[in-house]
XYZ file of C-alpha atoms in Angstrom:
739
model
C -0.002 0.003 0.003
C 1.166 3.520 -0.792
C 0.984 6.601 1.426
C -0.387 9.228 -0.947
C 0.483 12.165 1.308
C 3.291 14.514 0.284
C 6.751 13.966 1.762
C 6.287 17.167 3.761
C 3.001 15.893 5.214
C 4.741 12.628 6.111
C 7.525 14.502 7.912
C 10.243 13.491 5.396
C 12.720 16.308 4.794
C 13.522 15.471 1.145
C 12.346 16.864 -2.176
C 9.837 14.646 -3.991
C 11.134 12.941 -7.142
C 9.230 11.576 -10.123
C 9.677 7.897 -10.822
C 11.738 7.376 -13.970
C 10.880 4.138 -15.757
C 13.271 1.909 -17.687
C 12.111 3.259 -21.076
C 12.868 6.853 -20.081
C 16.244 5.775 -18.685
C 17.173 4.163 -22.014
C 16.295 7.420 -23.752
C 18.938 9.096 -21.602
C 21.507 6.415 -22.477
C 20.875 7.065 -26.200
C 21.479 10.779 -25.744
C 17.781 11.655 -25.925
C 17.711 12.831 -22.326
C 14.426 14.554 -21.675
C 13.811 17.579 -19.483
C 12.055 15.330 -16.972
C 15.115 13.108 -16.538
C 17.365 16.127 -16.060
C 15.004 17.527 -13.421
C 14.953 14.142 -11.674
C 18.774 14.086 -11.515
C 18.958 17.621 -10.163
C 16.531 16.815 -7.346
C 18.381 13.556 -6.613
C 21.665 15.452 -6.380
C 20.174 18.023 -3.995
C 18.706 15.247 -1.845
C 22.097 13.510 -1.818
C 23.816 16.683 -0.601
C 21.174 17.071 2.108
C 21.751 13.509 3.323
C 25.550 13.916 3.357
C 25.132 17.010 5.507
C 22.533 15.378 7.760
C 22.413 11.543 7.469
C 19.557 11.338 9.988
C 17.249 12.619 7.234
C 17.798 9.397 5.262
C 17.292 7.168 8.305
C 14.054 8.958 9.229
C 12.808 8.568 5.642
C 13.677 4.856 5.405
C 12.075 4.048 8.775
C 8.924 6.007 7.995
C 7.297 2.928 6.463
C 9.440 0.118 7.921
C 10.884 -0.158 11.394
C 13.968 -2.044 10.214
C 15.826 -2.342 6.935
C 18.561 -4.346 5.225
C 21.684 -3.339 3.305
C 19.704 -3.807 0.091
C 16.936 -1.467 1.300
C 19.535 1.167 2.154
C 21.306 0.810 -1.202
C 18.032 1.190 -3.132
C 17.093 4.285 -1.125
C 20.495 5.929 -1.597
C 20.503 5.088 -5.310
C 17.184 6.909 -5.701
C 18.349 9.934 -3.730
C 21.792 10.492 -5.264
C 23.210 11.268 -8.693
C 26.136 9.300 -10.001
C 28.522 6.804 -8.483
C 30.660 9.336 -6.648
C 27.736 10.900 -4.789
C 26.175 7.466 -4.194
C 29.313 6.296 -2.381
C 29.522 9.548 -0.429
C 25.892 9.254 0.697
C 26.309 5.574 1.654
C 29.431 6.422 3.644
C 27.695 9.263 5.491
C 24.708 7.103 6.443
C 26.857 4.152 7.529
C 29.044 6.407 9.677
C 26.068 8.079 11.332
C 25.652 7.633 15.065
C 21.888 7.393 14.378
C 22.333 4.081 12.517
C 21.708 1.163 14.875
C 22.724 -2.413 14.038
C 20.216 -4.991 15.248
C 21.801 -8.279 14.214
C 20.583 -10.821 11.670
C 17.025 -11.686 10.750
C 15.582 -15.147 10.059
C 17.096 -15.181 6.562
C 20.562 -14.334 7.798
C 20.478 -10.728 6.554
C 21.821 -7.873 8.659
C 19.074 -5.641 10.016
C 19.345 -1.965 10.910
C 17.137 0.751 12.322
C 17.431 4.359 13.413
C 18.097 5.707 16.867
C 14.818 7.614 16.582
C 12.867 4.382 16.005
C 14.526 2.716 19.009
C 13.649 5.699 21.194
C 10.046 5.706 19.916
C 9.630 2.019 20.759
C 11.109 2.601 24.211
C 8.656 5.458 24.885
C 5.789 3.285 23.680
C 6.907 0.461 25.965
C 7.139 2.793 28.968
C 3.718 4.347 28.321
C 2.031 0.938 27.889
C 3.755 -0.426 30.981
C 2.724 2.592 33.037
C -0.938 2.202 32.071
C -0.910 -1.562 32.549
C 0.172 -1.088 36.192
C -2.437 1.538 37.036
C -5.795 0.624 38.512
C -7.749 3.877 38.520
C -10.781 3.183 36.330
C -12.843 0.871 38.502
C -16.299 -0.172 37.363
C -18.568 -1.535 40.085
C -20.036 -5.006 39.650
C -23.471 -3.379 39.788
C -22.595 -1.286 36.717
C -21.324 -4.359 34.866
C -24.353 -6.441 35.752
C -26.692 -3.622 34.774
C -25.068 -3.243 31.364
C -25.264 -7.000 30.704
C -28.911 -7.075 31.807
C -29.897 -4.199 29.522
C -28.085 -5.839 26.617
C -29.948 -9.109 27.241
C -33.240 -7.214 27.252
C -32.355 -5.915 23.774
C -31.659 -9.471 22.655
C -27.885 -9.263 22.837
C -26.411 -12.184 24.764
C -22.628 -12.057 24.957
C -20.821 -15.333 24.235
C -18.328 -16.746 26.700
C -15.401 -15.104 24.864
C -17.228 -11.795 24.550
C -18.102 -11.909 28.240
C -14.450 -12.530 29.145
C -13.400 -9.594 26.974
C -16.107 -7.400 28.543
C -14.876 -8.225 32.050
C -11.257 -7.606 31.055
C -11.782 -4.184 29.497
C -14.027 -2.984 32.347
C -11.619 -3.896 35.116
C -9.696 -1.143 36.858
C -6.483 -1.386 34.846
C -5.471 1.472 32.601
C -4.733 -0.742 29.580
C -7.089 -3.259 27.969
C -6.280 -5.369 24.904
C -8.764 -7.380 22.832
C -7.619 -9.483 19.865
C -10.522 -10.721 17.782
C -10.941 -12.411 14.408
C -12.925 -10.497 11.786
C -16.652 -10.603 12.504
C -16.476 -11.872 16.095
C -18.684 -9.145 17.548
C -15.998 -6.935 19.055
C -18.082 -3.777 18.481
C -21.165 -5.345 20.092
C -19.105 -6.226 23.183
C -17.709 -2.691 23.299
C -21.265 -1.317 23.195
C -22.066 -3.156 26.415
C -18.766 -2.018 27.927
C -19.606 1.580 26.976
C -22.768 1.414 29.080
C -20.846 0.065 32.068
C -18.162 2.746 31.754
C -20.692 5.568 31.397
C -22.697 4.394 34.407
C -19.416 4.408 36.356
C -18.971 8.098 35.496
C -16.331 7.658 32.782
C -16.394 9.425 29.404
C -15.857 7.080 26.448
C -14.286 8.105 23.139
C -13.483 6.032 20.060
C -10.793 6.369 17.411
C -9.587 4.452 14.368
C -7.047 5.049 11.624
C -9.591 5.234 8.785
C -12.884 7.079 8.655
C -14.868 3.993 7.658
C -13.440 2.055 10.619
C -14.312 4.923 13.006
C -17.815 5.009 11.562
C -18.140 1.248 11.962
C -17.058 1.468 15.594
C -19.583 4.235 16.287
C -22.439 2.443 14.549
C -21.641 -0.894 16.155
C -21.003 0.233 19.718
C -22.543 3.672 20.138
C -19.128 5.103 21.071
C -18.662 8.567 19.534
C -15.652 8.024 17.276
C -13.204 10.017 15.169
C -10.176 9.291 13.058
C -6.865 9.286 14.891
C -5.620 12.118 12.654
C -8.597 14.247 13.683
C -8.005 13.404 17.333
C -4.328 14.345 17.164
C -5.117 17.560 15.298
C -7.446 18.589 18.109
C -4.817 17.793 20.744
C -2.266 19.913 18.862
C -4.723 22.821 19.102
C -5.265 22.185 22.802
C -8.794 20.817 22.252
C -10.435 17.588 23.442
C -7.431 16.575 25.547
C -7.774 13.347 27.500
C -8.296 13.365 31.259
C -8.122 10.775 34.032
C -11.886 10.219 33.608
C -11.631 9.215 29.936
C -11.637 5.814 28.252
C -10.137 5.867 24.738
C -11.084 2.873 22.575
C -8.793 2.440 19.542
C -10.373 0.123 16.984
C -8.473 -1.695 14.213
C -5.362 -1.029 16.299
C -3.246 -3.329 14.127
C -3.316 -0.668 11.394
C -1.706 1.985 13.606
C 2.026 2.559 13.109
C 4.509 2.673 15.976
C 5.082 6.438 15.965
C 1.371 7.246 15.946
C 0.621 4.624 18.579
C 3.384 6.036 20.780
C 1.895 9.526 20.565
C -1.539 8.227 21.522
C -0.291 6.065 24.368
C 2.081 8.699 25.770
C -0.657 11.333 25.823
C -3.058 8.919 27.509
C -0.413 7.856 30.063
C 0.413 11.465 30.915
C -3.305 12.309 31.276
C -4.044 9.236 33.383
C -6.654 8.002 30.875
C -7.546 4.374 30.160
C -6.851 2.948 26.694
C -8.511 -0.106 25.176
C -6.816 -1.490 22.046
C -9.010 -3.640 19.808
C -7.847 -5.315 16.634
C -6.386 -8.282 14.810
C -2.705 -8.283 13.893
C -3.364 -10.668 11.002
C -5.532 -8.172 9.117
C -4.110 -5.221 7.172
C -0.717 -4.097 8.417
C 0.092 -0.509 9.312
C 1.044 1.764 6.415
C 3.626 3.424 8.603
C 6.470 1.585 10.310
C 6.060 -1.020 13.000
C 3.650 -3.539 14.520
C 2.843 -1.701 17.729
C -0.399 -3.526 18.519
C 1.255 -6.939 18.244
C 4.178 -5.837 20.414
C 1.931 -4.430 23.158
C -0.210 -7.571 23.115
C 2.849 -9.811 23.407
C 4.170 -7.747 26.316
C 0.985 -7.296 28.339
C -1.398 -10.015 27.145
C -5.069 -9.633 26.363
C -8.295 -11.446 25.651
C -8.899 -13.231 22.360
C -12.282 -13.630 20.637
C -12.335 -16.368 17.982
C -16.049 -17.162 17.730
C -16.990 -15.735 14.298
C -20.526 -14.300 14.121
C -20.592 -12.133 10.999
C -21.120 -14.904 8.458
C -24.463 -16.694 8.664
C -23.295 -20.054 7.316
C -21.186 -22.262 9.560
C -18.780 -23.239 6.779
C -18.179 -19.574 5.979
C -17.406 -18.917 9.651
C -14.862 -21.742 9.448
C -13.411 -20.114 6.307
C -12.919 -16.851 8.184
C -11.076 -18.732 10.913
C -8.902 -20.319 8.220
C -8.060 -16.859 6.892
C -7.317 -15.558 10.398
C -4.853 -18.385 11.077
C -3.001 -18.250 7.778
C -4.752 -21.172 6.047
C -5.776 -19.094 3.031
C -5.779 -22.113 0.715
C -8.373 -23.924 2.841
C -10.613 -20.837 2.798
C -10.365 -20.425 -0.993
C -11.060 -24.132 -1.464
C -14.210 -23.852 0.676
C -15.550 -20.930 -1.369
C -14.534 -22.627 -4.629
C -16.478 -25.767 -3.696
C -19.496 -23.539 -3.021
C -19.224 -22.023 -6.518
C -18.032 -18.613 -5.347
C -14.596 -18.514 -7.027
C -14.634 -17.630 -10.735
C -11.742 -17.708 -13.212
C -11.638 -15.933 -16.581
C -9.022 -15.928 -19.326
C -7.974 -12.320 -18.657
C -8.360 -9.726 -15.940
C -10.563 -7.617 -18.263
C -12.929 -10.564 -18.699
C -12.879 -11.222 -14.963
C -13.802 -7.568 -14.359
C -16.712 -7.819 -16.840
C -17.977 -11.041 -15.231
C -17.722 -9.493 -11.770
C -19.808 -6.474 -12.822
C -22.366 -8.753 -14.485
C -22.746 -10.853 -11.353
C -22.851 -7.699 -9.179
C -25.599 -6.205 -11.371
C -27.733 -9.363 -11.277
C -27.313 -9.560 -7.513
C -28.208 -5.862 -7.167
C -31.432 -6.240 -9.118
C -32.427 -9.488 -7.379
C -31.840 -8.104 -3.853
C -32.113 -4.309 -4.028
C -32.395 -3.971 -0.243
C -29.126 -5.787 0.514
C -25.825 -3.998 1.064
C -22.836 -4.822 -1.130
C -19.344 -3.642 -2.031
C -16.792 -4.386 -4.783
C -13.248 -4.758 -3.461
C -9.851 -4.776 -5.134
C -6.257 -3.861 -4.402
C -5.422 -0.636 -6.284
C -7.045 2.748 -6.881
C -6.636 2.270 -10.641
C -8.733 -0.914 -10.530
C -11.279 0.843 -8.296
C -11.689 3.530 -10.977
C -12.244 0.911 -13.698
C -14.793 -0.989 -11.607
C -16.657 2.165 -10.620
C -17.033 3.199 -14.265
C -18.186 -0.298 -15.253
C -20.721 -0.343 -12.414
C -22.106 3.049 -13.493
C -22.466 1.729 -17.047
C -24.539 -1.169 -15.698
C -26.659 1.227 -13.633
C -27.172 3.455 -16.688
C -28.158 0.479 -18.848
C -30.949 -0.418 -16.408
C -32.135 3.236 -16.198
C -31.328 3.488 -12.492
C -29.456 6.800 -12.760
C -30.677 10.334 -13.373
C -29.084 12.875 -15.679
C -25.304 13.182 -15.457
C -23.780 16.349 -14.034
C -20.080 16.916 -14.677
C -18.338 18.083 -11.487
C -14.681 18.837 -10.898
C -13.674 16.996 -7.713
C -10.285 16.475 -6.072
C -9.495 13.405 -8.197
C -10.503 15.055 -11.466
C -13.701 15.469 -13.462
C -16.470 13.007 -12.621
C -20.063 12.505 -13.771
C -22.567 12.246 -10.933
C -26.292 11.572 -11.095
C -29.207 10.967 -8.763
C -29.025 7.284 -7.729
C -25.228 7.157 -7.840
C -23.375 5.593 -4.923
C -20.610 7.887 -3.696
C -17.843 7.803 -1.129
C -16.718 10.777 0.961
C -12.938 11.053 1.007
C -12.297 13.657 3.705
C -13.339 13.949 7.324
C -15.675 16.884 7.826
C -17.196 17.312 11.280
C -19.695 19.972 10.150
C -21.262 17.403 7.800
C -20.665 14.479 10.180
C -18.933 12.490 7.445
C -15.603 10.683 7.467
C -13.107 9.475 4.924
C -14.867 6.328 3.686
C -18.494 7.233 4.456
C -20.792 5.753 1.775
C -24.151 7.027 0.544
C -26.534 7.481 -2.398
C -27.076 10.806 -4.197
C -30.643 12.102 -3.915
C -30.166 15.425 -5.777
C -27.197 16.916 -7.612
C -26.369 20.057 -9.571
C -23.118 21.780 -10.490
C -23.323 23.763 -7.261
C -25.061 21.503 -4.751
C -25.437 17.853 -3.710
C -27.797 16.057 -1.313
C -26.836 12.541 -0.153
C -28.514 9.849 1.959
C -25.731 8.035 3.857
C -25.866 4.298 4.425
C -26.725 4.829 8.091
C -29.825 6.823 7.085
C -28.667 10.425 7.601
C -29.337 13.213 5.104
C -26.268 15.292 4.158
C -26.449 18.402 1.945
C -23.551 20.648 0.945
C -22.227 23.057 -1.680
C -19.684 21.626 -4.090
C -17.388 24.634 -3.570
C -17.122 23.697 0.117
C -16.610 19.939 -0.263
C -15.063 18.335 -3.350
C -13.493 15.216 -1.840
C -15.864 12.754 -3.487
C -15.756 9.769 -5.781
C -18.054 6.996 -6.889
C -18.638 4.387 -4.199
C -19.519 1.135 -5.947
C -15.973 -0.174 -5.491
C -13.328 0.490 -2.873
C -9.799 -0.563 -2.075
C -9.451 -3.357 0.463
C -7.607 -0.924 2.708
C -10.726 1.257 2.988
C -12.879 -1.775 3.727
C -11.327 -2.907 7.004
C -14.041 -2.446 9.623
C -16.828 -2.668 7.000
C -19.685 -5.202 7.071
C -21.990 -5.854 4.078
C -24.434 -8.549 3.023
C -22.489 -9.496 -0.107
C -18.962 -8.724 -1.361
C -17.383 -9.030 -4.813
C -13.589 -9.232 -5.023
C -11.265 -8.845 -7.999
C -7.996 -10.576 -7.064
C -4.780 -9.096 -8.457
C -1.079 -9.981 -7.974
C -0.413 -7.214 -5.437
C -2.489 -8.901 -2.750
C -1.257 -10.975 0.202
C -2.720 -13.009 3.077
C -3.601 -9.882 5.052
C -5.577 -8.212 2.265
C -7.201 -11.533 1.327
C -8.300 -12.013 4.943
C -9.911 -8.573 5.070
C -11.568 -8.760 1.658
C -12.966 -12.267 2.154
C -14.404 -11.600 5.615
C -16.548 -8.490 5.021
C -19.760 -10.303 4.043
C -22.647 -11.816 5.945
C -24.200 -13.947 3.180
C -21.558 -14.579 0.545
C -18.658 -13.404 -1.608
C -17.799 -13.762 -5.281
C -14.051 -13.975 -5.994
C -12.960 -13.238 -9.588
C -9.506 -13.492 -11.136
C -7.886 -13.633 -14.579
C -5.584 -16.419 -15.720
C -3.210 -13.793 -17.100
C -2.598 -12.844 -13.453
C -2.828 -16.355 -11.945
C -2.454 -19.272 -14.315
C -4.469 -21.570 -12.023
C -6.014 -21.730 -8.569
C -2.806 -22.974 -6.955
C -1.033 -19.798 -8.086
C -3.940 -17.723 -6.747
C -3.604 -19.481 -3.396
C 0.179 -18.974 -3.365
C -0.113 -15.217 -3.933
C -2.980 -14.705 -1.497
C -1.058 -16.632 1.170
C 2.057 -14.417 1.170
C 3.111 -13.307 4.637
C 3.946 -9.588 4.844
C 3.743 -8.863 8.544
C 5.464 -5.716 9.747
C 8.261 -5.951 12.292
C 9.574 -3.941 15.228
C 13.171 -3.044 16.020
C 12.720 -4.856 19.332
C 12.038 -8.093 17.423
C 15.767 -8.499 16.825
C 18.696 -9.067 19.145
C 20.048 -5.648 19.999
C 23.650 -5.005 19.044
C 25.833 -2.966 21.343
C 25.348 0.491 19.831
C 28.458 1.915 21.537
C 30.749 -0.797 20.173
C 29.169 -0.639 16.715
C 29.708 3.106 16.677
C 33.341 2.642 17.723
C 34.024 -0.075 15.161
C 32.800 2.179 12.322
C 35.369 4.743 13.421
C 38.242 2.291 13.933
C 38.523 2.833 17.698
C 37.024 -0.460 18.828
C 40.114 -1.646 20.726
C 40.361 1.596 22.737
C 36.696 1.351 23.721
C 37.222 -2.293 24.723
C 40.095 -1.274 27.015
C 37.945 1.393 28.661
C 35.010 -0.986 29.150
C 37.319 -3.673 30.576
C 38.796 -1.231 33.084
C 35.447 -0.012 34.432
C 34.576 -3.069 36.606
C 38.035 -3.123 38.223
C 37.793 0.581 39.006
C 34.282 0.200 40.371
C 35.340 -2.686 42.643
C 38.190 -0.585 43.996
C 35.828 2.239 44.880
C 33.388 0.008 46.773
C 35.786 -2.528 48.332
C 35.200 -1.290 51.887
C 31.523 -0.448 51.455
C 29.103 -2.300 53.786
C 25.413 -1.506 53.221
C 23.090 -1.078 56.172
C 20.176 -3.486 56.607
C 17.335 -2.307 54.410
C 13.791 -1.929 55.670
C 11.346 -4.474 54.248
C 9.932 -1.951 51.761
C 13.371 -1.160 50.340
C 14.227 -4.850 50.057
C 11.110 -5.421 47.957
C 12.042 -2.523 45.689
C 15.458 -4.062 45.092
C 14.218 -7.575 44.347
C 15.137 -7.219 40.681
C 18.742 -6.217 41.376
C 21.445 -8.833 40.812
C 25.144 -7.840 41.042
C 27.200 -8.582 37.945
C 29.528 -11.605 38.294
C 33.256 -10.988 38.713
C 35.484 -11.437 35.718
C 37.080 -14.611 37.104
C 35.728 -17.974 35.962
C 33.116 -19.001 38.541
C 33.771 -22.170 40.454
C 31.340 -25.056 40.397
C 30.100 -24.213 43.883
C 29.305 -20.653 42.786
C 27.191 -21.883 39.880
C 25.285 -24.288 42.106
C 24.733 -21.542 44.633
C 23.298 -19.201 42.014
C 21.029 -21.884 40.556
C 19.770 -22.785 44.024
C 19.075 -19.121 44.833
C 15.239 -18.870 44.931
C 13.803 -16.362 42.487
C 11.853 -13.774 44.432
C 8.207 -13.440 43.457
C 8.356 -9.692 42.961
C 11.402 -9.876 40.713
C 10.279 -12.469 38.184
C 6.524 -12.604 38.411
C 6.146 -10.415 35.319
C 8.468 -12.647 33.261
C 6.654 -15.786 34.448
C 3.239 -14.333 33.614
C 4.447 -13.200 30.181
C 5.744 -16.722 29.441
C 2.432 -18.201 30.652
C 0.414 -15.877 28.402
C 2.486 -16.808 25.362
C 2.281 -20.527 26.157
C -1.464 -20.329 26.838
C -2.063 -18.628 23.465
C -0.167 -21.427 21.684
C -2.116 -24.131 23.608
C -5.479 -22.535 22.763
C -4.599 -22.374 19.067
C -3.451 -26.006 19.008
C -6.612 -27.062 20.879
C -8.549 -25.936 17.777
C -6.491 -28.303 15.630
C -4.426 -25.391 14.280
C -0.653 -25.039 14.282
C 0.663 -22.166 16.376
C 0.771 -18.922 14.378
C 4.162 -17.350 13.576
C 3.662 -14.355 15.881
C 2.673 -16.745 18.717
C 5.863 -18.770 18.323
C 7.947 -15.585 18.248
C 6.178 -14.319 21.398
C 6.888 -17.632 23.182
C 10.568 -17.552 22.192
C 10.948 -13.972 23.417
C 9.205 -14.752 26.693
C 11.546 -17.730 27.168
C 14.594 -15.543 26.521
C 13.352 -12.897 28.965
C 12.819 -15.547 31.644
C 16.245 -17.126 31.142
C 17.829 -13.676 31.279
C 16.678 -13.405 34.889
C 18.189 -16.775 35.843
C 19.688 -19.581 33.806
C 17.423 -22.589 33.148
C 14.387 -20.649 34.434
C 12.259 -21.551 31.403
C 13.177 -25.243 31.805
C 12.179 -25.188 35.464
C 8.930 -23.361 34.747
C 8.121 -25.761 31.902
C 8.562 -28.725 34.254
C 6.322 -27.029 36.817
C 3.638 -26.455 34.168
C 3.860 -30.098 33.026
C 3.213 -31.304 36.555
C 0.515 -28.719 37.278
C -1.067 -27.522 33.984
C -3.672 -25.481 35.850
C -0.895 -23.026 36.760
C -0.615 -21.890 33.109
C -4.048 -20.290 32.941
C -3.697 -18.931 36.482
C -0.407 -17.170 35.636
C -1.702 -16.019 32.261
C -4.515 -14.229 34.054
C -2.053 -12.302 36.227
C -1.842 -14.614 39.280
C 1.705 -15.890 38.972
C 2.801 -16.309 42.596
C 2.154 -20.052 42.732
C 3.970 -20.538 39.418
C 7.067 -18.696 40.701
C 7.165 -20.873 43.822
C 6.675 -24.031 41.748
C 9.493 -22.948 39.428
C 11.829 -22.343 42.374
C 10.977 -25.799 43.680
C 11.813 -27.390 40.308
C 15.173 -25.547 40.242
C 16.031 -26.997 43.636
C 15.091 -30.496 42.532
C 17.043 -30.153 39.279
C 20.284 -29.301 41.097
C 20.000 -31.212 44.395
C 20.553 -34.975 43.831
C 18.773 -35.845 47.101
C 15.727 -33.821 46.089
C 15.747 -35.527 42.674
C 15.831 -38.920 44.392
C 12.879 -37.945 46.588
C 10.947 -36.828 43.487
C 11.722 -40.120 41.731
C 10.458 -42.129 44.726
C 7.282 -40.005 44.952
C 6.563 -40.516 41.234
C 7.252 -44.257 41.491
C 4.960 -44.612 44.524
C 2.186 -42.726 42.759
C 2.472 -44.972 39.704
C 2.503 -48.066 41.910
C -0.624 -46.920 43.751
C -2.371 -46.316 40.422
C -1.313 -49.748 39.203
C -2.630 -51.454 42.349
C -5.920 -49.545 42.185
C -6.407 -50.513 38.536
C -5.628 -54.168 39.311
C -8.126 -54.208 42.193
C -10.862 -52.733 39.989
C -10.292 -55.413 37.352
C -8.867 -53.062 34.695
C -6.104 -55.478 33.729
C -5.176 -53.688 30.492
C -4.744 -50.394 32.360
C -2.737 -52.164 35.079
C -0.359 -53.655 32.504
C 0.223 -50.172 31.096
């Protein structure tokens, strides 16, 4: 997906450059260099000079859309923003020597990964803000308020499922951070509507926000929470308006689409104001346009409630298909729809487009009261489909007289009966970017529209020109949308995230169309629509020592090593005669996490045993234990559904294991043994009650190291097995006794 804002609007301090294609480049090689190519080179040269003078500009630009990058990414960027080999090498040298370049280590494919110091600092601020809110308990909702909200919902015919009820209880507890991960169509908005009533009866003000206008509108319509786009919210804050307070609850819907920088600004403002934030989304749907995967990272760090019971689709097999899409089994979902006759191949994309419009038109005339949308990947395809849909409407005499109007995207013909989409948020009209409606009256000066939620909107064209036809939309605009029927034109730019969104918008059915010039057969379609393109975070990678990396680039690595080596010896000399006083109990608890660094000498065997036998204090490791339990519990729940653990779940489990072992060696092994013996501890720790798990882990560490304790454990296990054997033999279960 492309960010269509100017570089200035995106905060990138470079001049914009036109893209020069291969044909134009060959013209230059033949001496037919056009004025456009010369202008491109001049801008590239100026950008190169700017980067040499201030390398941070390049790093900020590269990390605007991706949190990390490779050597190849850097080379491509520098090639675009420099002119000639000499300047290219100068720009590369300046960026590589910059103290703002941070080396992260290697990724899963063995490539070196880098990021900017600014991105690291942003992620650290986000982590601090989320951690601060997660520890606060200021937004209590009385049980009477919860029960009342549930009762009123039941009276309206809304009965929350078990998963929805768990999510409702989680987001209405006193903590300042709530996280809900839900598959598409699981009723997240309905649950939030009940939560809104509980919050409001507790005296809290509830606000909603989402990245796109259509998602904000969907949240408001589905939950009753007054909602705005995040851009609108931030604009108001910048003007000193609508600032959050300690009595506010901010619900951020489709949180997986929010980039790290924007999420950090939201979370930091909320943390400073003392407000509560509830993040709702699905990290497997569309990824953020800007850099990072903030929602996934916060969920992995602090846990949340998952809702997997799909309700949007009416047919059970379609609900299963949505779960397939949510868990990366795109091929199984496409096969299910293909077997139901909902996947259609044509020889070319043009023919597929014609067949899609024909099926859409027949469906429209057969069920005029049903809602529907046409979805595809690019704006160019949206334009083609909109024009074809209008032609079908005109052929059936369902449109009035055309009026040519100059709108932001160019000249368009509009008529009474046309579906349109608003493309700019405008509070005075109560419309958002993505609001859909039908034109009731139109002239060159004025337009009256009936929106899909039943409101009448009238405006002068001179005041609002951000309009286009609304029969088709990009998949990106559709996240958060629900319709009765969807029609999708598949193209090669799609991936598993866009396929998941597009194929889960409908209640009754979807028609998928593709051309064999794009996908030679269904297997190729499945391959393309299964591509994984999840965004990453800088914190996903092992952090390199920034000081040493900086020194190595300047050829002073040995000197820095000498200084670092001397520091511990000097520190020991300073504190040799220091004897601390006995700390009060409160101070001891505060220092639970402190562990002195080991001396440089090789530890003796007795020292290692002593450290391994040292019990891990509850206060110091409880967070790491609970994080490991949450990650493990998520994997177990997924496997219980007959599904392999998802990639982000495996990564979260590995990171939680590393964090636990960083506190004490073999801690994850000891905790795993404790969980095997007492599986009920997993759920208990995952829900934030990890004391028993810490004690059980300490016990397993003692048994692992102490041979006498291991012998006692062996005897206990043998006696238990023998008792079970004897009981089975007495009851006559000979087969069980033999086992």
